[in-house]
C-alpha atoms as a printed R data frame, in Angstrom:
    type eleno elety resid chain resno       x       y        z
1   ATOM     1    CA   MET     A     1 -53.275  55.037 -102.719
2   ATOM     2    CA   PRO     A     2 -50.022  53.434 -101.309
3   ATOM     3    CA   GLU     A     3 -47.631  56.378 -100.058
4   ATOM     4    CA   VAL     A     4 -44.779  54.961 -102.549
5   ATOM     5    CA   LEU     A     5 -47.003  55.779 -105.465
6   ATOM     6    CA   THR     A     6 -47.208  59.372 -104.701
7   ATOM     7    CA   TYR     A     7 -43.509  59.878 -105.421
8   ATOM     8    CA   GLY     A     8 -42.623  60.257 -109.148
9   ATOM     9    CA   PHE     A     9 -39.273  58.809 -108.769
10  ATOM    10    CA   MET     A    10 -40.735  55.594 -107.189
11  ATOM    11    CA   VAL     A    11 -43.268  55.207 -110.115
12  ATOM    12    CA   ARG     A    12 -40.517  55.627 -112.495
13  ATOM    13    CA   ALA     A    13 -38.516  53.218 -110.608
14  ATOM    14    CA   LEU     A    14 -41.294  50.470 -110.450
15  ATOM    15    CA   VAL     A    15 -42.053  50.727 -113.991
16  ATOM    16    CA   ALA     A    16 -38.311  50.461 -114.838
17  ATOM    17    CA   ALA     A    17 -38.264  47.283 -112.566
18  ATOM    18    CA   LEU     A    18 -41.387  45.754 -114.447
19  ATOM    19    CA   LEU     A    19 -39.708  46.162 -117.859
20  ATOM    20    CA   VAL     A    20 -36.373  44.820 -116.788
21  ATOM    21    CA   GLY     A    21 -38.133  41.784 -114.981
22  ATOM    22    CA   LEU     A    22 -40.090  40.813 -118.199
23  ATOM    23    CA   ALA     A    23 -37.209  41.460 -120.524
24  ATOM    24    CA   ALA     A    24 -34.090  40.090 -118.815
25  ATOM    25    CA   PRO     A    25 -35.401  36.523 -118.321
26  ATOM    26    CA   SER     A    26 -36.784  36.253 -121.922
27  ATOM    27    CA   VAL     A    27 -33.234  36.557 -123.164
28  ATOM    28    CA   GLY     A    28 -31.454  34.680 -120.361
29  ATOM    29    CA   VAL     A    29 -33.548  31.450 -121.123
30  ATOM    30    CA   PHE     A    30 -31.549  31.037 -124.476
31  ATOM    31    CA   LEU     A    31 -28.400  31.851 -122.716
32  ATOM    32    CA   VAL     A    32 -28.954  28.994 -120.257
33  ATOM    33    CA   GLN     A    33 -29.863  26.768 -123.004
34  ATOM    34    CA   ARG     A    34 -26.392  27.580 -124.654
35  ATOM    35    CA   ARG     A    35 -24.515  27.414 -121.523
36  ATOM    36    CA   LEU     A    36 -23.626  31.056 -121.789
37  ATOM    37    CA   SER     A    37 -24.836  32.225 -118.276
38  ATOM    38    CA   LEU     A    38 -21.820  34.523 -117.771
39  ATOM    39    CA   ILE     A    39 -21.802  36.364 -120.961
40  ATOM    40    CA   GLY     A    40 -24.233  39.066 -119.383
41  ATOM    41    CA   ASP     A    41 -21.283  39.835 -116.967
42  ATOM    42    CA   GLY     A    42 -18.774  40.491 -119.800
43  ATOM    43    CA   MET     A    43 -21.314  42.623 -121.622
44  ATOM    44    CA   GLY     A    44 -21.975  44.438 -118.232
45  ATOM    45    CA   HIS     A    45 -18.285  45.433 -118.139
46  ATOM    46    CA   VAL     A    46 -18.185  46.509 -121.704
47  ATOM    47    CA   ALA     A    47 -21.339  48.788 -120.829
48  ATOM    48    CA   LEU     A    48 -19.356  50.422 -118.203
49  ATOM    49    CA   THR     A    49 -16.844  51.614 -120.780
50  ATOM    50    CA   GLY     A    50 -19.628  52.872 -122.632
51  ATOM    51    CA   VAL     A    51 -21.120  54.738 -119.720
52  ATOM    52    CA   ALA     A    52 -17.639  56.159 -118.889
53  ATOM    53    CA   LEU     A    53 -17.230  57.129 -122.563
54  ATOM    54    CA   GLY     A    54 -20.609  58.967 -122.354
55  ATOM    55    CA   LEU     A    55 -19.349  60.914 -119.241
56  ATOM    56    CA   LEU     A    56 -16.153  61.837 -120.815
57  ATOM    57    CA   THR     A    57 -17.827  63.220 -123.989
58  ATOM    58    CA   GLY     A    58 -20.612  64.882 -122.135
59  ATOM    59    CA   THR     A    59 -23.204  62.850 -123.798
60  ATOM    60    CA   ALA     A    60 -26.001  60.869 -122.427
61  ATOM    61    CA   PRO     A    61 -24.405  57.502 -120.809
62  ATOM    62    CA   VAL     A    62 -27.334  55.152 -121.700
63  ATOM    63    CA   PRO     A    63 -27.156  55.476 -125.627
64  ATOM    64    CA   VAL     A    64 -23.513  55.556 -125.558
65  ATOM    65    CA   ALA     A    65 -23.417  52.317 -123.678
66  ATOM    66    CA   LEU     A    66 -25.935  50.738 -125.906
67  ATOM    67    CA   VAL     A    67 -23.876  51.512 -129.037
68  ATOM    68    CA   VAL     A    68 -20.509  50.297 -127.333
69  ATOM    69    CA   THR     A    69 -22.187  47.137 -126.134
70  ATOM    70    CA   VAL     A    70 -23.894  45.953 -129.024
71  ATOM    71    CA   VAL     A    71 -20.742  46.573 -131.179
72  ATOM    72    CA   ALA     A    72 -18.957  44.454 -128.547
73  ATOM    73    CA   ALA     A    73 -21.520  41.747 -128.625
74  ATOM    74    CA   ALA     A    74 -21.269  41.524 -132.339
75  ATOM    75    CA   ALA     A    75 -17.587  41.380 -132.347
76  ATOM    76    CA   VAL     A    76 -17.594  38.585 -129.721
77  ATOM    77    CA   GLU     A    77 -20.008  36.452 -131.795
78  ATOM    78    CA   LEU     A    78 -17.809  37.006 -135.031
79  ATOM    79    CA   LEU     A    79 -14.646  36.150 -133.023
80  ATOM    80    CA   ARG     A    80 -16.497  33.089 -131.638
81  ATOM    81    CA   ARG     A    81 -17.340  31.931 -135.054
82  ATOM    82    CA   TYR     A    82 -14.407  32.953 -137.273
83  ATOM    83    CA   GLY     A    83 -11.493  33.479 -134.921
84  ATOM    84    CA   ARG     A    84  -8.985  31.357 -133.483
85  ATOM    85    CA   THR     A    85  -9.604  32.341 -129.996
86  ATOM    86    CA   GLY     A    86 -11.960  30.329 -127.637
87  ATOM    87    CA   GLY     A    87 -15.176  31.788 -126.540
88  ATOM    88    CA   ASP     A    88 -13.910  31.760 -122.882
89  ATOM    89    CA   VAL     A    89 -10.918  33.716 -123.747
90  ATOM    90    CA   VAL     A    90 -13.027  36.362 -125.629
91  ATOM    91    CA   LEU     A    91 -15.334  36.627 -122.618
92  ATOM    92    CA   ALA     A    92 -12.180  36.931 -120.310
93  ATOM    93    CA   VAL     A    93 -10.970  39.911 -122.491
94  ATOM    94    CA   LEU     A    94 -14.362  41.306 -122.159
95  ATOM    95    CA   PHE     A    95 -14.404  41.056 -118.418
96  ATOM    96    CA   TYR     A    96 -11.078  42.603 -117.831
97  ATOM    97    CA   GLY     A    97 -10.737  45.099 -120.737
98  ATOM    98    CA   GLY     A    98 -14.264  46.444 -119.930
99  ATOM    99    CA   ILE     A    99 -13.984  47.042 -116.426
100 ATOM   100    CA   ALA     A   100 -10.386  48.577 -116.823
101 ATOM   101    CA   GLY     A   101 -11.551  50.935 -119.562
102 ATOM   102    CA   GLY     A   102 -14.418  52.018 -117.624
103 ATOM   103    CA   VAL     A   103 -12.514  52.634 -114.548
104 ATOM   104    CA   VAL     A   104  -9.855  54.911 -116.492
105 ATOM   105    CA   LEU     A   105 -12.453  56.771 -118.532
106 ATOM   106    CA   VAL     A   106 -14.567  57.577 -115.512
107 ATOM   107    CA   ALA     A   107 -11.381  58.923 -113.703
108 ATOM   108    CA   ARG     A   108 -10.521  60.947 -116.870
109 ATOM   109    CA   ALA     A   109 -14.108  62.310 -117.055
110 ATOM   110    CA   GLY     A   110 -13.764  63.580 -113.395
111 ATOM   111    CA   GLY     A   111 -16.281  61.098 -112.137
112 ATOM   112    CA   SER     A   112 -16.226  59.971 -108.411
113 ATOM   113    CA   ALA     A   113 -16.543  56.646 -106.677
114 ATOM   114    CA   ALA     A   114 -20.197  57.345 -106.119
115 ATOM   115    CA   THR     A   115 -20.794  57.735 -109.968
116 ATOM   116    CA   LEU     A   116 -18.937  54.655 -110.600
117 ATOM   117    CA   ASN     A   117 -20.956  52.844 -107.924
118 ATOM   118    CA   THR     A   118 -24.366  54.104 -109.537
119 ATOM   119    CA   TYR     A   119 -23.744  51.990 -112.520
120 ATOM   120    CA   LEU     A   120 -21.861  49.116 -111.063
121 ATOM   121    CA   PHE     A   121 -24.583  48.398 -108.293
122 ATOM   122    CA   GLY     A   122 -27.557  50.110 -109.753
123 ATOM   123    CA   ALA     A   123 -29.449  53.248 -108.591
124 ATOM   124    CA   ILE     A   124 -32.835  52.794 -110.016
125 ATOM   125    CA   THR     A   125 -34.475  55.883 -108.089
126 ATOM   126    CA   THR     A   126 -32.418  58.206 -110.242
127 ATOM   127    CA   THR     A   127 -34.345  56.931 -113.488
128 ATOM   128    CA   ASP     A   128 -35.585  60.052 -115.168
129 ATOM   129    CA   ALA     A   129 -38.435  60.353 -117.718
130 ATOM   130    CA   GLU     A   130 -35.885  60.211 -120.561
131 ATOM   131    CA   ASP     A   131 -34.238  56.982 -119.357
132 ATOM   132    CA   LEU     A   132 -37.655  55.442 -118.896
133 ATOM   133    CA   ARG     A   133 -38.775  56.195 -122.356
134 ATOM   134    CA   ILE     A   134 -35.376  54.494 -123.539
135 ATOM   135    CA   PHE     A   135 -35.892  51.447 -121.419
136 ATOM   136    CA   ALA     A   136 -39.545  51.012 -122.722
137 ATOM   137    CA   VAL     A   137 -38.277  51.127 -126.135
138 ATOM   138    CA   LEU     A   138 -35.464  48.671 -125.521
139 ATOM   139    CA   ALA     A   139 -37.608  46.234 -123.572
140 ATOM   140    CA   ALA     A   140 -40.219  46.325 -126.240
141 ATOM   141    CA   VAL     A   141 -37.437  45.509 -128.814
142 ATOM   142    CA   VAL     A   142 -36.098  42.705 -126.613
143 ATOM   143    CA   LEU     A   143 -39.613  41.111 -126.094
144 ATOM   144    CA   VAL     A   144 -40.767  41.387 -129.716
145 ATOM   145    CA   ALA     A   145 -37.746  39.565 -131.014
146 ATOM   146    CA   THR     A   146 -37.630  36.878 -128.305
147 ATOM   147    CA   PHE     A   147 -41.354  36.023 -128.721
148 ATOM   148    CA   GLY     A   148 -41.350  36.617 -132.684
149 ATOM   149    CA   LEU     A   149 -38.243  34.498 -133.151
150 ATOM   150    CA   GLY     A   150 -38.360  32.353 -130.159
151 ATOM   151    CA   ARG     A   151 -38.645  29.064 -131.849
152 ATOM   152    CA   ARG     A   152 -35.780  29.873 -134.346
153 ATOM   153    CA   LEU     A   153 -33.607  30.986 -131.342
154 ATOM   154    CA   ALA     A   154 -34.460  27.840 -129.210
155 ATOM   155    CA   ALA     A   155 -33.593  25.777 -132.194
156 ATOM   156    CA   VAL     A   156 -30.081  27.469 -132.745
157 ATOM   157    CA   SER     A   157 -29.575  27.448 -128.838
158 ATOM   158    CA   SER     A   158 -30.140  23.811 -128.449
159 ATOM   159    CA   ASP     A   159 -28.294  22.420 -131.525
160 ATOM   160    CA   GLU     A   160 -26.531  24.723 -134.016
161 ATOM   161    CA   GLU     A   161 -25.571  21.786 -136.294
162 ATOM   162    CA   HIS     A   162 -29.129  20.450 -136.722
163 ATOM   163    CA   ALA     A   163 -30.486  24.125 -137.127
164 ATOM   164    CA   ARG     A   164 -27.928  24.878 -140.118
165 ATOM   165    CA   ALA     A   165 -28.998  21.546 -141.535
166 ATOM   166    CA   SER     A   166 -32.579  22.673 -141.318
167 ATOM   167    CA   GLY     A   167 -31.753  25.736 -143.358
168 ATOM   168    CA   LEU     A   168 -31.967  28.162 -140.452
169 ATOM   169    CA   PRO     A   169 -29.734  31.334 -140.643
170 ATOM   170    CA   VAL     A   170 -27.509  30.311 -137.680
171 ATOM   171    CA   MET     A   171 -24.945  33.106 -137.623
172 ATOM   172    CA   GLY     A   172 -27.681  35.650 -138.087
173 ATOM   173    CA   LEU     A   173 -29.557  34.272 -135.271
174 ATOM   174    CA   ASN     A   174 -26.420  34.056 -133.129
175 ATOM   175    CA   LEU     A   175 -25.705  37.786 -133.732
176 ATOM   176    CA   LEU     A   176 -29.243  38.606 -132.995
177 ATOM   177    CA   LEU     A   177 -29.109  36.959 -129.583
178 ATOM   178    CA   ALA     A   178 -25.729  38.516 -128.844
179 ATOM   179    CA   VAL     A   179 -27.123  41.973 -129.746
180 ATOM   180    CA   LEU     A   180 -30.406  41.173 -127.588
181 ATOM   181    CA   THR     A   181 -28.090  40.193 -124.619
182 ATOM   182    CA   ALA     A   182 -26.220  43.761 -125.098
183 ATOM   183    CA   VAL     A   183 -29.451  45.377 -125.117
184 ATOM   184    CA   THR     A   184 -30.798  43.812 -122.154
185 ATOM   185    CA   VAL     A   185 -27.695  44.544 -120.221
186 ATOM   186    CA   VAL     A   186 -28.089  48.317 -120.804
187 ATOM   187    CA   LEU     A   187 -31.825  48.130 -120.036
188 ATOM   188    CA   SER     A   188 -30.933  46.452 -116.699
189 ATOM   189    CA   MET     A   189 -28.039  48.565 -115.358
190 ATOM   190    CA   ARG     A   190 -29.903  51.309 -113.651
191 ATOM   191    CA   VAL     A   191 -32.081  48.450 -111.825
192 ATOM   192    CA   VAL     A   192 -29.608  46.017 -110.730
193 ATOM   193    CA   GLY     A   193 -26.285  47.413 -111.625
194 ATOM   194    CA   LEU     A   194 -23.632  46.307 -114.250
195 ATOM   195    CA   LEU     A   195 -22.006  43.811 -111.702
196 ATOM   196    CA   LEU     A   196 -25.376  42.280 -111.039
197 ATOM   197    CA   ILE     A   197 -27.008  41.964 -114.420
198 ATOM   198    CA   SER     A   198 -26.515  38.240 -115.260
199 ATOM   199    CA   ALA     A   199 -28.370  37.117 -111.941
200 ATOM   200    CA   LEU     A   200 -31.629  38.860 -113.260
201 ATOM   201    CA   MET     A   201 -31.090  37.247 -116.681
202 ATOM   202    CA   ILE     A   202 -30.201  33.620 -115.414
203 ATOM   203    CA   VAL     A   203 -31.514  33.076 -111.942
204 ATOM   204    CA   PRO     A   204 -35.309  33.365 -112.758
205 ATOM   205    CA   VAL     A   205 -34.523  30.880 -115.441
206 ATOM   206    CA   ALA     A   206 -32.903  28.681 -113.029
207 ATOM   207    CA   VAL     A   207 -35.967  29.022 -110.668
208 ATOM   208    CA   ALA     A   208 -38.308  28.107 -113.350
209 ATOM   209    CA   GLN     A   209 -36.341  24.948 -114.616
210 ATOM   210    CA   GLN     A   210 -37.039  23.596 -111.045
211 ATOM   211    CA   VAL     A   211 -40.748  23.295 -111.593
212 ATOM   212    CA   CYS     A   212 -41.158  23.380 -115.546
213 ATOM   213    CA   ARG     A   213 -40.433  20.890 -118.254
214 ATOM   214    CA   SER     A   214 -41.210  22.568 -121.553
215 ATOM   215    CA   PHE     A   215 -39.313  25.599 -122.872
216 ATOM   216    CA   ARG     A   216 -42.199  27.698 -123.239
217 ATOM   217    CA   SER     A   217 -43.679  27.233 -119.598
218 ATOM   218    CA   THR     A   218 -40.023  27.860 -118.396
219 ATOM   219    CA   THR     A   219 -39.793  31.235 -120.383
220 ATOM   220    CA   LEU     A   220 -43.072  32.427 -119.182
221 ATOM   221    CA   LEU     A   221 -42.547  31.355 -115.311
222 ATOM   222    CA   ALA     A   222 -39.068  32.931 -115.499
223 ATOM   223    CA   MET     A   223 -40.565  36.241 -116.738
224 ATOM   224    CA   GLY     A   224 -42.934  36.141 -113.959
225 ATOM   225    CA   VAL     A   225 -40.403  35.421 -111.466
226 ATOM   226    CA   GLY     A   226 -38.191  38.306 -112.786
227 ATOM   227    CA   THR     A   227 -41.162  40.688 -112.673
228 ATOM   228    CA   VAL     A   228 -42.377  40.020 -109.202
229 ATOM   229    CA   THR     A   229 -38.904  39.967 -107.665
230 ATOM   230    CA   ALA     A   230 -37.840  43.066 -109.419
231 ATOM   231    CA   VAL     A   231 -40.880  45.088 -108.261
232 ATOM   232    CA   VAL     A   232 -40.867  43.516 -104.657
233 ATOM   233    CA   GLY     A   233 -37.074  44.205 -104.452
234 ATOM   234    CA   VAL     A   234 -37.434  47.819 -105.378
235 ATOM   235    CA   LEU     A   235 -40.223  48.238 -102.749
236 ATOM   236    CA   THR     A   236 -38.120  46.461 -100.140
237 ATOM   237    CA   SER     A   237 -35.275  48.699 -100.970
238 ATOM   238    CA   TYR     A   238 -37.537  51.911 -100.661
239 ATOM   239    CA   TYR     A   239 -38.941  50.901  -97.090
240 ATOM   240    CA   GLY     A   240 -35.833  49.193  -96.073
241 ATOM   241    CA   ASP     A   241 -33.333  51.696  -97.341
242 ATOM   242    CA   THR     A   242 -31.156  48.943  -99.178
243 ATOM   243    CA   PRO     A   243 -29.724  49.039 -102.643
244 ATOM   244    CA   SER     A   244 -32.011  47.879 -105.009
245 ATOM   245    CA   GLY     A   245 -29.772  45.720 -107.114
246 ATOM   246    CA   GLY     A   246 -28.607  43.466 -104.201
247 ATOM   247    CA   THR     A   247 -32.013  43.307 -102.756
248 ATOM   248    CA   ILE     A   248 -33.599  42.177 -105.965
249 ATOM   249    CA   VAL     A   249 -30.814  39.462 -106.358
250 ATOM   250    CA   LEU     A   250 -31.038  38.286 -102.816
251 ATOM   251    CA   TYR     A   251 -34.635  37.699 -103.290
252 ATOM   252    CA   LEU     A   252 -33.839  35.705 -106.353
253 ATOM   253    CA   ILE     A   253 -31.235  33.489 -104.786
254 ATOM   254    CA   ALA     A   254 -33.629  32.801 -101.941
255 ATOM   255    CA   LEU     A   255 -36.430  31.779 -104.404
256 ATOM   256    CA   PHE     A   256 -33.789  29.584 -106.226
257 ATOM   257    CA   VAL     A   257 -32.898  27.730 -102.973
258 ATOM   258    CA   LEU     A   258 -36.320  27.149 -101.799
259 ATOM   259    CA   THR     A   259 -37.513  25.787 -105.306
260 ATOM   260    CA   ALA     A   260 -34.319  23.496 -105.608
261 ATOM   261    CA   ALA     A   261 -34.891  22.212 -102.082
262 ATOM   262    CA   GLY     A   262 -38.620  21.702 -102.731
263 ATOM   263    CA   SER     A   263 -37.988  20.004 -106.052
264 ATOM   264    CA   ALA     A   264 -35.362  17.474 -104.510
265 ATOM   265    CA   LEU     A   265 -37.944  16.728 -101.673
266 ATOM   266    CA   VAL     A   266 -40.515  16.124 -104.291
267 ATOM   267    CA   ARG     A   267 -38.176  13.884 -106.255
268 ATOM   268    CA   ALA     A   268 -37.208  11.940 -103.238
269 ATOM   269    CA   ALA     A   269 -40.692  11.501 -102.215
270 ATOM   270    CA   ARG     A   270 -41.648   9.979 -105.742
271 ATOM   271    CA   HIS     A   271 -38.623   7.778 -105.497
272 ATOM   272    CA   ARG     A   272 -39.747   6.485 -102.305
273 ATOM   273    CA   GLY     A   273 -43.338   6.080 -103.502
274 ATOM   274    CA   HIS     A   274 -42.161   4.050 -106.566
275 ATOM   275    CA   ARG     A   275 -39.936   1.859 -104.453
276 ATOM   276    CA   ARG     A   276 -42.997   1.206 -102.133
277 ATOM   277    CA   ARG     A   277 -45.242   0.409 -104.984
278 ATOM   278    CA   HIS     A   278 -42.684  -1.889 -106.580
279 ATOM   279    CA   ARG     A   279 -42.142  -3.815 -103.184
280 ATOM   280    CA   LEU     A   280 -45.964  -4.378 -102.907
281 ATOM   281    CA   ALA     A   281 -46.334  -5.559 -106.409
282 ATOM   282    CA   THR     A   282 -43.463  -8.007 -106.052
283 ATOM   283    CA   PRO     A   283 -44.351 -11.438 -104.679
284 ATOM   284    CA   VAL     A   284 -42.816 -12.115 -101.251
285 ATOM   285    CA   GLY     A   285 -40.582 -15.000 -102.521
286 ATOM   286    CA   GLU     A   286 -39.116 -12.934 -105.343
287 ATOM   287    CA   GLN     A   287 -38.366 -10.017 -102.847
288 ATOM   288    CA   ALA     A   288 -36.231 -12.311 -100.879
């Protein structure tokens, strides 16, 4: 048995990484399709306020952060739909208000910079058994919802007007996606940290899009990429004594750069091959 599996905290960390690696890209694929790749950052800042509120009231930070973030996600979607404020402005308010509220409340709760950093940048090895149970339930909810309603969510994410004309409950599905995003943010905060959550939701999808053509294959590959990089990143952080969140994200960025470069080379090779076949098929006189 590998040494790392003899430590309970590392076993819990690896299980948490597995859950997050599966769940985050399954929601991120819809956010990418809707061009809302940065909404995870806004939700992450709101979650920090929830964590700080939990610390201030002496309650478990994760459940409090979940409630606060879900309420904020629903409010954003309702404002986007019925309010006069643009979606980008609402997100900006989330960015600034969330981080400001979190910093002030953490200070009021007597928390230190180390406490704040635990949630901003992740501290997966501090995951206890109760956290793991909550994470497992949240991951199950996310996966069941995204796979059970995947076609409807994809239809709304692709074209709201067409989905509405087809009789789909667009507002309800948009609210569901917003809530799933909030749940995923809370699920991921111990693994990668609130400032890096969007990377685990979005970058695996960007990697998968380089090599896949269908929505289903993109989703499955993104989940595979998220799972592998999350687990490998946690193992690397253990042996290399590096922060788990930053390590995971650096692996994702490196993989994206490699796949993007590889895809560009393949396209260039195909283009050259097509031009060569065209020249061979064209009579010499016509080539001139």
